[in-house]
Each structure stands twice: as structure tokens, then as C-alpha cells.
JSON list of C-alpha atoms in Angstrom, two decimals:
[
{"chain": "A", "resi": 184, "resn": "ASP", "atom": "CA", "xyz": [-21.32, -40.09, -121.83]},
{"chain": "A", "resi": 185, "resn": "LYS", "atom": "CA", "xyz": [-25.15, -40.67, -121.06]},
{"chain": "A", "resi": 186, "resn": "SER", "atom": "CA", "xyz": [-25.89, -40.33, -124.76]},
{"chain": "A", "resi": 187, "resn": "ASN", "atom": "CA", "xyz": [-24.26, -43.74, -125.55]},
{"chain": "A", "resi": 188, "resn": "ASN", "atom": "CA", "xyz": [-26.83, -45.20, -123.48]},
{"chain": "A", "resi": 189, "resn": "VAL", "atom": "CA", "xyz": [-30.12, -43.76, -125.14]},
{"chain": "A", "resi": 190, "resn": "ALA", "atom": "CA", "xyz": [-31.65, -45.39, -128.25]},
{"chain": "A", "resi": 191, "resn": "LYS", "atom": "CA", "xyz": [-31.57, -43.00, -131.21]},
{"chain": "A", "resi": 192, "resn": "VAL", "atom": "CA", "xyz": [-34.58, -42.51, -133.99]},
{"chain": "A", "resi": 193, "resn": "ALA", "atom": "CA", "xyz": [-34.32, -40.51, -137.02]},
{"chain": "A", "resi": 194, "resn": "PHE", "atom": "CA", "xyz": [-36.82, -39.63, -139.60]},
{"chain": "A", "resi": 195, "resn": "MET", "atom": "CA", "xyz": [-34.96, -38.03, -142.43]},
{"chain": "A", "resi": 196, "resn": "ILE", "atom": "CA", "xyz": [-31.45, -37.23, -143.27]},
{"chain": "A", "resi": 197, "resn": "THR", "atom": "CA", "xyz": [-31.08, -33.78, -143.45]},
{"chain": "A", "resi": 198, "resn": "SER", "atom": "CA", "xyz": [-28.72, -31.59, -145.88]},
{"chain": "A", "resi": 199, "resn": "ASN", "atom": "CA", "xyz": [-26.25, -31.01, -143.54]},
{"chain": "A", "resi": 200, "resn": "GLN", "atom": "CA", "xyz": [-25.75, -34.61, -142.40]},
{"chain": "A", "resi": 201, "resn": "ARG", "atom": "CA", "xyz": [-25.35, -35.58, -146.24]},
{"chain": "A", "resi": 202, "resn": "HIS", "atom": "CA", "xyz": [-22.82, -32.80, -146.50]},
{"chain": "A", "resi": 203, "resn": "ARG", "atom": "CA", "xyz": [-20.82, -34.25, -143.32]},
{"chain": "A", "resi": 204, "resn": "LEU", "atom": "CA", "xyz": [-21.43, -38.09, -144.64]},
{"chain": "A", "resi": 205, "resn": "SER", "atom": "CA", "xyz": [-19.72, -36.91, -148.14]},
{"chain": "A", "resi": 206, "resn": "THR", "atom": "CA", "xyz": [-16.88, -34.37, -146.77]},
{"chain": "A", "resi": 207, "resn": "GLU", "atom": "CA", "xyz": [-15.94, -35.73, -143.53]},
{"chain": "A", "resi": 208, "resn": "LEU", "atom": "CA", "xyz": [-16.58, -39.37, -144.04]},
{"chain": "A", "resi": 209, "resn": "GLY", "atom": "CA", "xyz": [-16.01, -39.89, -147.50]},
{"chain": "A", "resi": 210, "resn": "TYR", "atom": "CA", "xyz": [-19.64, -41.66, -148.53]},
{"chain": "A", "resi": 211, "resn": "ASP", "atom": "CA", "xyz": [-21.10, -40.97, -152.29]},
{"chain": "A", "resi": 212, "resn": "SER", "atom": "CA", "xyz": [-24.12, -39.99, -153.28]},
{"chain": "A", "resi": 213, "resn": "ASN", "atom": "CA", "xyz": [-25.17, -43.63, -153.96]},
{"chain": "A", "resi": 214, "resn": "ASP", "atom": "CA", "xyz": [-24.16, -44.67, -150.43]},
{"chain": "A", "resi": 215, "resn": "ILE", "atom": "CA", "xyz": [-26.09, -41.94, -148.91]},
{"chain": "A", "resi": 216, "resn": "ARG", "atom": "CA", "xyz": [-29.24, -42.72, -151.10]},
{"chain": "A", "resi": 217, "resn": "SER", "atom": "CA", "xyz": [-28.90, -46.09, -149.66]},
{"chain": "A", "resi": 218, "resn": "PHE", "atom": "CA", "xyz": [-28.97, -45.13, -145.99]},
{"chain": "A", "resi": 219, "resn": "LYS", "atom": "CA", "xyz": [-31.81, -45.24, -143.62]},
{"chain": "A", "resi": 220, "resn": "PRO", "atom": "CA", "xyz": [-31.94, -41.95, -141.69]},
{"chain": "A", "resi": 221, "resn": "LEU", "atom": "CA", "xyz": [-30.98, -43.95, -138.30]},
{"chain": "A", "resi": 222, "resn": "GLU", "atom": "CA", "xyz": [-27.92, -45.49, -140.29]},
{"chain": "A", "resi": 223, "resn": "ALA", "atom": "CA", "xyz": [-26.58, -42.30, -141.44]},
{"chain": "A", "resi": 224, "resn": "LEU", "atom": "CA", "xyz": [-26.98, -40.73, -137.98]},
{"chain": "A", "resi": 225, "resn": "LEU", "atom": "CA", "xyz": [-25.13, -43.49, -136.37]},
{"chain": "A", "resi": 226, "resn": "LEU", "atom": "CA", "xyz": [-22.54, -43.28, -139.11]},
{"chain": "A", "resi": 227, "resn": "LEU", "atom": "CA", "xyz": [-22.13, -39.33, -138.06]},
{"chain": "A", "resi": 228, "resn": "GLU", "atom": "CA", "xyz": [-22.06, -40.21, -134.43]},
{"chain": "A", "resi": 229, "resn": "HIS", "atom": "CA", "xyz": [-19.77, -42.78, -134.44]},
{"chain": "A", "resi": 230, "resn": "GLY", "atom": "CA", "xyz": [-17.62, -41.24, -137.19]},
{"chain": "A", "resi": 231, "resn": "VAL", "atom": "CA", "xyz": [-17.27, -44.37, -139.31]},
{"chain": "A", "resi": 232, "resn": "LYS", "atom": "CA", "xyz": [-15.68, -43.25, -142.48]},
{"chain": "A", "resi": 233, "resn": "LYS", "atom": "CA", "xyz": [-16.38, -45.24, -145.83]},
{"chain": "A", "resi": 234, "resn": "SER", "atom": "CA", "xyz": [-13.98, -48.61, -145.83]},
{"chain": "A", "resi": 235, "resn": "GLY", "atom": "CA", "xyz": [-14.62, -52.13, -147.15]},
{"chain": "A", "resi": 236, "resn": "ASN", "atom": "CA", "xyz": [-16.36, -53.00, -143.81]},
{"chain": "A", "resi": 237, "resn": "PHE", "atom": "CA", "xyz": [-18.18, -49.80, -142.86]},
{"chain": "A", "resi": 238, "resn": "ARG", "atom": "CA", "xyz": [-21.57, -52.04, -143.33]},
{"chain": "A", "resi": 239, "resn": "VAL", "atom": "CA", "xyz": [-20.23, -54.57, -140.52]},
{"chain": "A", "resi": 240, "resn": "GLU", "atom": "CA", "xyz": [-19.45, -51.54, -137.99]},
{"chain": "A", "resi": 241, "resn": "LEU", "atom": "CA", "xyz": [-23.15, -50.01, -138.81]},
{"chain": "A", "resi": 242, "resn": "LYS", "atom": "CA", "xyz": [-24.88, -53.30, -138.25]},
{"chain": "A", "resi": 243, "resn": "GLY", "atom": "CA", "xyz": [-23.51, -53.56, -134.84]},
{"chain": "A", "resi": 244, "resn": "PHE", "atom": "CA", "xyz": [-24.62, -50.18, -134.17]},
{"chain": "A", "resi": 245, "resn": "MET", "atom": "CA", "xyz": [-27.89, -51.06, -135.22]},
{"chain": "A", "resi": 246, "resn": "GLU", "atom": "CA", "xyz": [-27.91, -54.11, -133.20]},
{"chain": "A", "resi": 247, "resn": "GLU", "atom": "CA", "xyz": [-27.12, -51.79, -130.16]},
{"chain": "A", "resi": 248, "resn": "ASN", "atom": "CA", "xyz": [-29.64, -49.43, -130.94]},
{"chain": "A", "resi": 249, "resn": "ASP", "atom": "CA", "xyz": [-32.36, -51.85, -131.14]},
{"chain": "A", "resi": 250, "resn": "ARG", "atom": "CA", "xyz": [-31.08, -53.36, -127.72]},
{"chain": "A", "resi": 251, "resn": "LEU", "atom": "CA", "xyz": [-31.10, -49.80, -126.09]},
{"chain": "A", "resi": 252, "resn": "MET", "atom": "CA", "xyz": [-34.63, -49.19, -127.47]},
{"chain": "A", "resi": 253, "resn": "ASN", "atom": "CA", "xyz": [-35.93, -52.35, -126.05]},
{"chain": "A", "resi": 254, "resn": "ASN", "atom": "CA", "xyz": [-34.36, -51.71, -122.64]},
{"chain": "A", "resi": 255, "resn": "GLN", "atom": "CA", "xyz": [-35.94, -48.17, -122.63]},
{"chain": "A", "resi": 256, "resn": "GLN", "atom": "CA", "xyz": [-39.23, -49.66, -123.54]},
{"chain": "A", "resi": 257, "resn": "GLN", "atom": "CA", "xyz": [-39.14, -52.27, -120.91]},
{"chain": "A", "resi": 258, "resn": "SER", "atom": "CA", "xyz": [-38.10, -49.90, -118.08]},
{"chain": "A", "resi": 259, "resn": "GLN", "atom": "CA", "xyz": [-40.91, -47.45, -119.31]},
{"chain": "A", "resi": 260, "resn": "SER", "atom": "CA", "xyz": [-43.25, -49.96, -119.24]},
{"chain": "A", "resi": 261, "resn": "GLN", "atom": "CA", "xyz": [-42.34, -50.95, -115.81]},
{"chain": "A", "resi": 262, "resn": "THR", "atom": "CA", "xyz": [-42.42, -47.65, -114.39]},
{"chain": "A", "resi": 263, "resn": "GLN", "atom": "CA", "xyz": [-46.03, -46.21, -114.58]},
{"chain": "A", "resi": 264, "resn": "VAL", "atom": "CA", "xyz": [-46.31, -43.03, -112.54]},
{"chain": "A", "resi": 265, "resn": "PRO", "atom": "CA", "xyz": [-49.83, -41.60, -111.79]},
{"chain": "A", "resi": 266, "resn": "VAL", "atom": "CA", "xyz": [-50.77, -38.33, -113.47]},
{"chain": "A", "resi": 267, "resn": "GLU", "atom": "CA", "xyz": [-52.04, -35.59, -111.03]},
{"chain": "A", "resi": 268, "resn": "ASP", "atom": "CA", "xyz": [-53.96, -32.46, -112.12]},
{"chain": "A", "resi": 269, "resn": "ILE", "atom": "CA", "xyz": [-53.02, -29.12, -110.46]},
{"chain": "A", "resi": 270, "resn": "ASP", "atom": "CA", "xyz": [-54.99, -29.20, -107.50]},
{"chain": "A", "resi": 271, "resn": "GLY", "atom": "CA", "xyz": [-53.24, -32.73, -106.38]},
{"chain": "A", "resi": 272, "resn": "GLY", "atom": "CA", "xyz": [-56.29, -35.17, -107.43]},
{"chain": "A", "resi": 273, "resn": "SER", "atom": "CA", "xyz": [-55.25, -38.20, -108.81]},
{"chain": "A", "resi": 274, "resn": "SER", "atom": "CA", "xyz": [-56.91, -37.58, -112.17]},
{"chain": "A", "resi": 275, "resn": "ALA", "atom": "CA", "xyz": [-56.94, -34.99, -114.64]},
{"chain": "A", "resi": 276, "resn": "LEU", "atom": "CA", "xyz": [-60.75, -35.80, -115.24]},
{"chain": "A", "resi": 277, "resn": "PRO", "atom": "CA", "xyz": [-63.50, -33.58, -113.55]},
{"chain": "A", "resi": 278, "resn": "ASN", "atom": "CA", "xyz": [-65.56, -35.30, -110.70]},
{"chain": "A", "resi": 279, "resn": "ARG", "atom": "CA", "xyz": [-68.74, -36.81, -111.85]},
{"chain": "A", "resi": 280, "resn": "ASP", "atom": "CA", "xyz": [-72.29, -36.82, -110.31]},
{"chain": "A", "resi": 281, "resn": "GLU", "atom": "CA", "xyz": [-74.64, -38.82, -111.81]},
{"chain": "A", "resi": 282, "resn": "SER", "atom": "CA", "xyz": [-77.52, -36.70, -110.68]},
{"chain": "A", "resi": 283, "resn": "SER", "atom": "CA", "xyz": [-76.28, -33.55, -112.74]},
{"chain": "A", "resi": 284, "resn": "GLU", "atom": "CA", "xyz": [-77.58, -33.13, -116.38]},
{"chain": "A", "resi": 285, "resn": "ASP", "atom": "CA", "xyz": [-74.17, -33.02, -117.84]},
{"chain": "A", "resi": 286, "resn": "GLY", "atom": "CA", "xyz": [-72.70, -35.57, -115.34]},
{"chain": "A", "resi": 287, "resn": "LEU", "atom": "CA", "xyz": [-70.23, -32.91, -113.78]},
{"chain": "A", "resi": 288, "resn": "LYS", "atom": "CA", "xyz": [-70.36, -32.17, -110.07]},
{"chain": "A", "resi": 289, "resn": "LYS", "atom": "CA", "xyz": [-71.51, -28.47, -109.23]}
]
């Protein structure tokens, strides 16, 4: 499953996620309030039910997500693709002509 090889990002815990954390996984409102959005997402994705050691499991998932994030950032910085405009030029900027008033080629 390719989705397991992609780092996750979450900005908020939705009401649906809160409901699922409570009803499906057994977390109470204090637990849920203590979770960062990414923690809630990872708990749900991995189906981690509340137990005495769920935080240990969660820590492992967070570390794996950090590793994936670092790998993705490294591969993105190594792969720089030139941007081409519609007519096939190598830049989206208009051609410049120093002799014209507005600096654009006429």
C-alpha cells in the first residue's frame, strides 16, 4: 500500500475523527483533547485502541512519519524540474527588451 510510504500532515481534528476515536478506539474526551491533529490521524489510520501502552505505539508512528517527511523533502530538493510556459519556453516570464519603455519585447 503506497499510502504507508507517504508522510501525513494534519491541521485539525474533525468532529468525525473525534467520534471515531471515542466510539471505535475507546479514547475519552480528555485523551482526545490532548492529541495533536497528526496523532489523532495516525491513531485512526493504524486502528490503535486505547491501552496502557498506546502512547508508545503512537511515538513509533510519529517517528516513522518524521522519517518519511524527511525522505520526501530530500527527494524533492534533489529533483528540480524546470517550469515551462505554454509555448514551450523555459520561463513563464515575458521576454525583456531593454529598449522598450515598459521593458517588454514588442
